[in-house]
Every structure is written in structure tokens, then in C-alpha cells.
mmCIF file of C-alpha atoms in Angstrom:
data_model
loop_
_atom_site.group_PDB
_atom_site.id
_atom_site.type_symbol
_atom_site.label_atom_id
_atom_site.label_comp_id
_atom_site.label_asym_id
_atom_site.label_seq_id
_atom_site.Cartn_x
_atom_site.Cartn_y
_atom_site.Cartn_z
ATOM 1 C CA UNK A 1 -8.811 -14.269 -0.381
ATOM 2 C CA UNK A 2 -6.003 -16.875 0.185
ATOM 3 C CA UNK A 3 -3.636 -15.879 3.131
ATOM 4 C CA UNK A 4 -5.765 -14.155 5.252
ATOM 5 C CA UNK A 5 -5.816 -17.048 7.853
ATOM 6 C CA UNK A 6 -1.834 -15.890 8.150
ATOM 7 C CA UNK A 7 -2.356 -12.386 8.175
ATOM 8 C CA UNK A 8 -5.046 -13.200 11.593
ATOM 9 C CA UNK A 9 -2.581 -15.445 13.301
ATOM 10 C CA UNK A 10 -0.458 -12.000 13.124
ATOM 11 C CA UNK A 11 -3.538 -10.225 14.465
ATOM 12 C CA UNK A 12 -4.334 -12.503 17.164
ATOM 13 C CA UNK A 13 -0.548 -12.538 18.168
ATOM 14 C CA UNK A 14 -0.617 -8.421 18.148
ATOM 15 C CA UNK A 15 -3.811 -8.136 20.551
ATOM 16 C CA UNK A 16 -2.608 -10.901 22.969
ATOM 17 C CA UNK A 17 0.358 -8.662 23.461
ATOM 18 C CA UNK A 18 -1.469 -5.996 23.493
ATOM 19 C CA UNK A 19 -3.156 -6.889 26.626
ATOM 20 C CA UNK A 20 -0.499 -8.501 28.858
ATOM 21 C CA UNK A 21 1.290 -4.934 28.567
ATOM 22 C CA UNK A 22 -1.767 -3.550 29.920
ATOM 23 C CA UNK A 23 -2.128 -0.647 26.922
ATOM 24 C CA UNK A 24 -4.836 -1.177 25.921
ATOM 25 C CA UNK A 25 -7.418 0.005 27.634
ATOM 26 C CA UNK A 26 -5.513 3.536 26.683
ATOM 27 C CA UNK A 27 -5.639 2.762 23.295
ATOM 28 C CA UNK A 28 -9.443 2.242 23.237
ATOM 29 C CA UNK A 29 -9.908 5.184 24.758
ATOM 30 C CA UNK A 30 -8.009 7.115 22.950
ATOM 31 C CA UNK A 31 -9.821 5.256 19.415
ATOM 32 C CA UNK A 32 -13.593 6.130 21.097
ATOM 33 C CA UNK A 33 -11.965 9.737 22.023
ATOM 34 C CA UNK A 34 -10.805 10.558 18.146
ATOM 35 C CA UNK A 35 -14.403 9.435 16.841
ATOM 36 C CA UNK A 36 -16.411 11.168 19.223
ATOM 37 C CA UNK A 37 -14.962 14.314 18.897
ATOM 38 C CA UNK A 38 -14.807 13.766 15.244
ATOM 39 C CA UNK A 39 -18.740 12.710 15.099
ATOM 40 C CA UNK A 40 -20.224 13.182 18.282
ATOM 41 C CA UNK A 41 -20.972 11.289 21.401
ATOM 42 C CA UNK A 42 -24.375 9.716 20.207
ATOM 43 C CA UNK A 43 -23.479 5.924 19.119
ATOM 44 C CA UNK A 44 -26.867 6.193 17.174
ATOM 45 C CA UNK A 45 -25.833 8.744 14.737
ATOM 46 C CA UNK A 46 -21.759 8.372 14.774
ATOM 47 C CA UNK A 47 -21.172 4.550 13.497
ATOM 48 C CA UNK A 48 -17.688 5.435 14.056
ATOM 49 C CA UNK A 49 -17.989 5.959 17.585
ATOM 50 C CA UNK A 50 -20.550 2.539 17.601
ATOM 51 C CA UNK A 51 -17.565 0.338 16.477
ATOM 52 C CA UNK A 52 -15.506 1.929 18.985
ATOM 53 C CA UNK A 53 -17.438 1.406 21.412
ATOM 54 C CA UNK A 54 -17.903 -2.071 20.332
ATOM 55 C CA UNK A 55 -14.417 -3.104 20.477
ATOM 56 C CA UNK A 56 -13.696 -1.549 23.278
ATOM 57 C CA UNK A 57 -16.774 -3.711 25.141
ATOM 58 C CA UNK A 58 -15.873 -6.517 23.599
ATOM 59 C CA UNK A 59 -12.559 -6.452 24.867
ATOM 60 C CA UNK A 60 -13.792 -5.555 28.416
ATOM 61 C CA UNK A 61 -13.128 -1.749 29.336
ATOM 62 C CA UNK A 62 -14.999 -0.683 32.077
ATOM 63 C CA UNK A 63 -17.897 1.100 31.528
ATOM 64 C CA UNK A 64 -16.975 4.197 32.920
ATOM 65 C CA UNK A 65 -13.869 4.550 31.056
ATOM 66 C CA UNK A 66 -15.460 4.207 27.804
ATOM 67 C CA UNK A 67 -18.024 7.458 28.873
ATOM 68 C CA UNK A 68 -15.003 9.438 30.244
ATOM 69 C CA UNK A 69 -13.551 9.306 27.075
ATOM 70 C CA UNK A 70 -16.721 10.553 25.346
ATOM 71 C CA UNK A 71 -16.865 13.039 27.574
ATOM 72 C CA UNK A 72 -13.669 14.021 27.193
ATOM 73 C CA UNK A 73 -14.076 14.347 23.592
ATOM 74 C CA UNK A 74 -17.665 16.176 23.617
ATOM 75 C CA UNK A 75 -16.072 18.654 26.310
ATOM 76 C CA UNK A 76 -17.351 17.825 29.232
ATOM 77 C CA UNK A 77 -14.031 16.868 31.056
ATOM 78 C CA UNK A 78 -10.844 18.589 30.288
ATOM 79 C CA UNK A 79 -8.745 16.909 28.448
ATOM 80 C CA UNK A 80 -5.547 17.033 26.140
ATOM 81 C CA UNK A 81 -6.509 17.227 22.038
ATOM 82 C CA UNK A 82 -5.120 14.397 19.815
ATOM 83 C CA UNK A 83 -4.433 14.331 15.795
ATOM 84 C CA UNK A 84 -4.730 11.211 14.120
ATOM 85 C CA UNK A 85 -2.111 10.493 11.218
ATOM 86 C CA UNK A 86 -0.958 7.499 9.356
ATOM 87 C CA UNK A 87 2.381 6.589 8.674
ATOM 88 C CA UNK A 88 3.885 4.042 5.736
ATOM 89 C CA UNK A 89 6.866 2.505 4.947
ATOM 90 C CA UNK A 90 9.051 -0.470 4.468
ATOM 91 C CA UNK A 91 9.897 -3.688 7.245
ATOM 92 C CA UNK A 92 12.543 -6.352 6.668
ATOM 93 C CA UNK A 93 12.608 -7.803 3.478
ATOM 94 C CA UNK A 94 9.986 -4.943 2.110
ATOM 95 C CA UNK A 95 7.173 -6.192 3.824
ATOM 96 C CA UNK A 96 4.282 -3.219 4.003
ATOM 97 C CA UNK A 97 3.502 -1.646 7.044
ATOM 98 C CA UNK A 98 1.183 1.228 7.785
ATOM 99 C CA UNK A 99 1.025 2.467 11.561
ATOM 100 C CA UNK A 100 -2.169 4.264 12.781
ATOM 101 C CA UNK A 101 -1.795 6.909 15.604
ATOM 102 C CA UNK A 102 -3.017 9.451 18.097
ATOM 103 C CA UNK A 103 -0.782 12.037 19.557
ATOM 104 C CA UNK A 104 -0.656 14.917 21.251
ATOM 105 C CA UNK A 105 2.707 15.599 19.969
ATOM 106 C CA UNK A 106 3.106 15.032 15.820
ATOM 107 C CA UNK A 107 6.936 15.359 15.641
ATOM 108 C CA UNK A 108 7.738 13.624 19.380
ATOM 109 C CA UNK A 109 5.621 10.673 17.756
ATOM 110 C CA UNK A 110 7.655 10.905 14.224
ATOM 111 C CA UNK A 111 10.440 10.654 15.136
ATOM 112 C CA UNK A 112 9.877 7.803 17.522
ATOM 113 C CA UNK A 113 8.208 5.621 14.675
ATOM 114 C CA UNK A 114 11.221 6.632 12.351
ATOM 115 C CA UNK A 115 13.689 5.251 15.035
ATOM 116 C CA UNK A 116 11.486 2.001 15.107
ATOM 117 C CA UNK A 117 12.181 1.468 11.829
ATOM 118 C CA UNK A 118 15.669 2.095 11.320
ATOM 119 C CA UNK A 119 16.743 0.417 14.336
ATOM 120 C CA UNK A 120 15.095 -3.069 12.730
ATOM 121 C CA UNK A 121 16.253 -3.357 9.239
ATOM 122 C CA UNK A 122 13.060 -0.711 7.642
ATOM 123 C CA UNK A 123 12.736 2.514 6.456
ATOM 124 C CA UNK A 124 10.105 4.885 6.732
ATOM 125 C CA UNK A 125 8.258 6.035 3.453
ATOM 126 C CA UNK A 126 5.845 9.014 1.934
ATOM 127 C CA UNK A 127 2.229 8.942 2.159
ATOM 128 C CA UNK A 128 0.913 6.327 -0.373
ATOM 129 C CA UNK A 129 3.904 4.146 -0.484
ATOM 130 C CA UNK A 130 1.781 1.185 0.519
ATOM 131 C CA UNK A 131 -1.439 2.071 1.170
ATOM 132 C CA UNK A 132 -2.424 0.724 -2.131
ATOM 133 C CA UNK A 133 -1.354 -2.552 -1.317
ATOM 134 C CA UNK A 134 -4.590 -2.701 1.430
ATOM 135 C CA UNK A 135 -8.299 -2.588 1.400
ATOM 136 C CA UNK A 136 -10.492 -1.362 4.472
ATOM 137 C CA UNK A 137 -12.587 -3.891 5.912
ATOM 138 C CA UNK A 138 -15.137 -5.078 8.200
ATOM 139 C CA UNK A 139 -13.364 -8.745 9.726
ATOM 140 C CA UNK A 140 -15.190 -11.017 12.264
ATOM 141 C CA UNK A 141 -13.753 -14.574 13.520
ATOM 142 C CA UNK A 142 -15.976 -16.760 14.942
ATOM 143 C CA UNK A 143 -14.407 -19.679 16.636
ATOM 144 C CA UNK A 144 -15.968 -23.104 15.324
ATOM 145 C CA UNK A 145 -15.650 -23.989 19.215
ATOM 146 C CA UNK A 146 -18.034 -21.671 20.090
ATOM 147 C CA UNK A 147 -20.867 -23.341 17.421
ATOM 148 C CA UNK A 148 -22.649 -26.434 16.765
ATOM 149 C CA UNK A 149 -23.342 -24.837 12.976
ATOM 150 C CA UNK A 150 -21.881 -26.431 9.933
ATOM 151 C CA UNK A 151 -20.042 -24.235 7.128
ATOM 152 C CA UNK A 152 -22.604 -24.200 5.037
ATOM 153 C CA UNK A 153 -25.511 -22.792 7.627
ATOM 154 C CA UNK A 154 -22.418 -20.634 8.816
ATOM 155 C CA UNK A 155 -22.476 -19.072 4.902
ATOM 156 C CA UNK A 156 -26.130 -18.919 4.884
ATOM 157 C CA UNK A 157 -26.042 -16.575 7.419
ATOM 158 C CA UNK A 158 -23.236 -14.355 6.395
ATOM 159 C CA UNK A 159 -24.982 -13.832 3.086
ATOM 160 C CA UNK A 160 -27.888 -13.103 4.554
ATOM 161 C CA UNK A 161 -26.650 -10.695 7.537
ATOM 162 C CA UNK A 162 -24.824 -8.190 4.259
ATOM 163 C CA UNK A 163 -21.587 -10.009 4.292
ATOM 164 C CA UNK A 164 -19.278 -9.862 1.030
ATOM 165 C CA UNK A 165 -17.252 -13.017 2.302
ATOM 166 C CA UNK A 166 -16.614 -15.835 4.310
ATOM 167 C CA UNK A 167 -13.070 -18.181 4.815
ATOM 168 C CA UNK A 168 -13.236 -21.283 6.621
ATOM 169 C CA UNK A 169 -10.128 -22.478 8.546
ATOM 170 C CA UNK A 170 -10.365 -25.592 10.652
ATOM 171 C CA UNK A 171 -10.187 -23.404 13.690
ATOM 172 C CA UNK A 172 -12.460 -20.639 12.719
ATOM 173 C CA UNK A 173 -14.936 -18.983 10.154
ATOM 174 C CA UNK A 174 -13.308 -15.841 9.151
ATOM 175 C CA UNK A 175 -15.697 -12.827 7.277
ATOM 176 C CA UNK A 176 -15.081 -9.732 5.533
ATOM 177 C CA UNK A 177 -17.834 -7.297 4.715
ATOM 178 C CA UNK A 178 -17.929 -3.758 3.294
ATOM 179 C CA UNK A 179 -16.635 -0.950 6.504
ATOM 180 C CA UNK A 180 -20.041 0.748 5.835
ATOM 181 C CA UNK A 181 -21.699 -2.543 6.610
ATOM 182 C CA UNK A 182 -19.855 -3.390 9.862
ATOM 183 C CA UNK A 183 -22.203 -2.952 12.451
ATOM 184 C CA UNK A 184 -25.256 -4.062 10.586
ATOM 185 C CA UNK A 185 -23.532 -7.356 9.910
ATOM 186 C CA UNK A 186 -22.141 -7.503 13.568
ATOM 187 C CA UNK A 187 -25.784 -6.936 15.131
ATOM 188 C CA UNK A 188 -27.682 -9.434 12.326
ATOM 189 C CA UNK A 189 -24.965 -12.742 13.328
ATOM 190 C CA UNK A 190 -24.748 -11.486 17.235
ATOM 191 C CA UNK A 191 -29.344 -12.434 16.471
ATOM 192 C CA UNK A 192 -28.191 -15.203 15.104
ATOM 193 C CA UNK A 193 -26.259 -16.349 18.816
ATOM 194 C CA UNK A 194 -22.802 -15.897 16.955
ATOM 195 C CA UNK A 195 -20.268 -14.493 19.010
ATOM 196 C CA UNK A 196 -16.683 -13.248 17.943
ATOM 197 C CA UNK A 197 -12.900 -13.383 18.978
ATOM 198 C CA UNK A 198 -12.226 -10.848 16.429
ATOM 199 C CA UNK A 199 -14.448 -7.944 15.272
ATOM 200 C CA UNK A 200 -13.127 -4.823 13.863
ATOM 201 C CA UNK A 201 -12.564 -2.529 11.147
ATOM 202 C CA UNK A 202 -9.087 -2.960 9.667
ATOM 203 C CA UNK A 203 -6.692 -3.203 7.163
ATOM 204 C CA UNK A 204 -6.521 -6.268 4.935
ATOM 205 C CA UNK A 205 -3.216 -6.898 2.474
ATOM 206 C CA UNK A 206 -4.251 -7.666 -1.009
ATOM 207 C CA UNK A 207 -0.906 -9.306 -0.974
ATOM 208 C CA UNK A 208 1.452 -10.825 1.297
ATOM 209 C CA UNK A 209 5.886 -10.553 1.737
ATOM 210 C CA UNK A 210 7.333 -13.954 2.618
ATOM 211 C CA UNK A 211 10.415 -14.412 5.041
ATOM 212 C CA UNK A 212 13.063 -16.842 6.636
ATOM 213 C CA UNK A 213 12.800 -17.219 10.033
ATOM 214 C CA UNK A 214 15.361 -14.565 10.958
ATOM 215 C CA UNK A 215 13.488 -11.944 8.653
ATOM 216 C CA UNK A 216 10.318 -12.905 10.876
ATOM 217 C CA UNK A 217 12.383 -12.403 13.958
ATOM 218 C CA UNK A 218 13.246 -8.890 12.577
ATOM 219 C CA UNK A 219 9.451 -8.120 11.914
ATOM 220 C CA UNK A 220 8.655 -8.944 14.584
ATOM 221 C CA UNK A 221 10.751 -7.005 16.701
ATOM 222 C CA UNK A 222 9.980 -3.630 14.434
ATOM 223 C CA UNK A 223 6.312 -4.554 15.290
ATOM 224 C CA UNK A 224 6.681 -4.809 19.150
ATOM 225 C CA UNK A 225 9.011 -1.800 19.315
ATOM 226 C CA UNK A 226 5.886 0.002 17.473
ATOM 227 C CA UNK A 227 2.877 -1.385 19.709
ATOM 228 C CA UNK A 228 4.692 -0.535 22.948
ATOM 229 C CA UNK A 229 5.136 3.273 21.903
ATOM 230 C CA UNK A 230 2.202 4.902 23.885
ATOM 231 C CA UNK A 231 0.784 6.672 20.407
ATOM 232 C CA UNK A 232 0.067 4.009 18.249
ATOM 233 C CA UNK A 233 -3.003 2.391 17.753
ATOM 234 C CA UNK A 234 -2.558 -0.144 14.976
ATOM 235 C CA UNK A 235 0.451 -1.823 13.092
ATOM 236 C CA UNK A 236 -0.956 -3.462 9.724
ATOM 237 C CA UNK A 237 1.607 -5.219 7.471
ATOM 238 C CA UNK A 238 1.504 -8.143 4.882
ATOM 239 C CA UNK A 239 3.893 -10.292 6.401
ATOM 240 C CA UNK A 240 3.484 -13.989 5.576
ATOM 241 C CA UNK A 241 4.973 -16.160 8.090
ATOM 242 C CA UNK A 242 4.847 -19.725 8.489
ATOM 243 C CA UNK A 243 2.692 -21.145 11.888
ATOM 244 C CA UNK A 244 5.721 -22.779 13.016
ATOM 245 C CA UNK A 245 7.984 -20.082 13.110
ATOM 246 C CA UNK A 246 5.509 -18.019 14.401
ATOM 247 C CA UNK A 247 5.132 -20.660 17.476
ATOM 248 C CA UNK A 248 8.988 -20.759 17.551
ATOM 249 C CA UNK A 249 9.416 -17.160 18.323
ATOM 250 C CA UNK A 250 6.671 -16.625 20.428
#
């Protein structure tokens, strides 16, 4: 699984931003809404709503936010009614991107992620244009700063907790299990005294676009003009970008 170390430097880049704009809390709730209403507001039975839930703990919502969006969901507050849809197409240089969101308006929301990518150098496609390019999976980074364990007791564990894989970078242990498997994994390391920086459910490129600087610059623009629209959740791509660049431009 060679460049997925690149793809989470990406990742970790997104969610920082993420949270200095102060979004996403919304977003959370709005991911815990979609799954409860879709399954239910028991995390026992809806493993959807469990991950949710998970993440949104994990990256410190309030308590009380995370049940009024249950609630919302279940009926018990009033509330407005979102759709979930996925949309595909092309960045700079043809790097893949697939944007996940909720919205209470489909074609306000269309259009808006249409002008995101024509305005910086993309194009939006049909359903399927890329999807095929990415595999949903469980991913977990543990910081090697946050254990005294060696790779190899690291791998021992993963195995046995249900994981399909592990990647060791000299900053962190990075693992990949089946969706299905997520929170089973998740509960058997957190036994274990692992905690994460990363755990989610995502989108992982089987392979990856490579660009100059100034085609990075590009992406990275399309991708910030998508993450600060209200509606979307997630922005996956296969952009390979060198660390330095990266660095340089943030």
C-alpha cells in the first residue's frame, strides 16, 4: 500500500483546517444526523451511527450536541431533512476527487461544487468516473509518540484485533481494516491502551496523480474552496504531493 503516508499528510492537512474554521462541529452533526435517521438512534444496533459518534467524540463535540442531533434525526426535535449524495470528477492535472455531502438543497449544493471546480482548473464528472479508482476503509494512525511499543508488538496486535494491514512511517503506525470491522478493531487496540490521531471510515486511492508545485497550489485551492462550502462533508482525492511543497504552501 505504498503512498498512503502522502495521501494522510493530505488528511491531516484537511482536518486541521477543518477546525480552525470552526465547521466542524456542524459537519459531525450533520454525519451522526444522516446515520441516525438512516439506522436509528441506538449506537448498539446502528454501527453507522457508533462510528459517528466516535469521531465526533474523538474530535471533542460536546456531548449535548452529539444527542441533539440524534434527536433531531429520530424526531424528537424539529429539524430540517438532509439527502446525502456523492459527487465525482476531475482536479488539476486529472487528479480524482469524490466530494461527500449533506444538503437540504440538491441543486443550490450542485451548482456550488460545479463552480468549485471550474473556477480551479477541474471539471465535474458522472457518477462512476472515479469511484473505481478507491476502496472503502477502516484507517487508524497511531502516533509512535504516544507508545513505548516496537513495530513488531505494534503488528501483533493489529493482526490480532481483525486488522487487514499495517504501514509504518517513522512518525506513525498507519492501519487499514475491512469498514465492517471498524469498530471491533477500534475497541480491541483502544484494550490494548492505543490511542489514535486518526480514526475513521474513508476513502483510500488505489492510485495516486503526481504534480509540480503550481498544480499542488491549484489542488489545493479547489480543495479549500470545497471544505469551506457549508454542505460538504468529505473531499477524497489521489493527489501525490511532495512533503516539501506541501510545507511550502501551507
Amino acid at each position: 500500500m505504498a503512498g498512503h503516508s502522502k495521501w494522510s499528510n493530505i488528511k491531516h492537512r484537511k482536518g486541521a483546517q477543518d477546525a480552525k474554521r470552526g465547521k466542524l462541529f456542524m459537519k459531525l452533526a450533520r454525519e451522526i444526523f444522516m446515520a441516525a435517521k438512516q439506522g436509528g438512534g441506538d449506537e448498539e444496533t446502528n454501527p453507522a451511527l457508533r462510528i459517528a459518534v466516535d469521531k465526533a467524540r474523538s474530535n471533542n463535540m460536546p456531548k449535548d450536541n452529539i444527542e441533539r442531533a440524534v434527536k433531531k434525526a429520530t424526531g424528537d426535535l424539529e429539524g430540517v431533512n438532509y439527502e446525502e449524495f456523492t459527487y465525482e470528477g476531475y482536479g488539476p492535472g486529472g487528479v480524482a476527487v469524490m466530494v461527500k455531502v449533506l444538503t437540504d438543497n440538491k441543486n443550490r449544493t450542485a451548482g456550488e461544487v460545479r463552480h468549485a471546480f471550474s473556477k480551479n482548473d477541474g471539471n465535474l464528472g458522472e457518477n462512476g468516473c472515479v469511484a473505481f479508482m478507491f476502496n472503502r476503509s477502516g484507517y487508524f494512525v497511531i502516533d509512535r509518540s504516544t507508545t513505548d511499543a516496537d513495530e513488531e508488538d505494534v503488528m501483533l496486535q493489529v493482526i490480532e484485533a481483525g486488522a487487514e494491514e499495517m504501514e509504518t512511517t517513522e512518525e506513525s503506525f498507519e492501519i487499514y481494516t475491512e469498514p465492517e470491522a471498524f469498530s471491533d478493531v477500534k475497541a480491541a487496540l483502544e484494550e490494548e491502551g492505543y490511542s489514535f490521531s486518526t480514526s475513521e471510515v474513508t476513502m483510500i486511492p488505489e492510485t495516486y496523480t503526481e504534480l509540480d508545485e503550481e498544480g499542488v497550489e491549484k489542488m489545493l485551492k479547489l480543495i479549500d474552496m470545497l471544505e469551506d462550502n457549508d454542505d460538504v462533508q468529505e473531499v477524497y482525492h489521489n493527489l501525490d504531493a511532495d512533503e516539501a511543497v506541501l510545507e511550502k504552501l501551507s
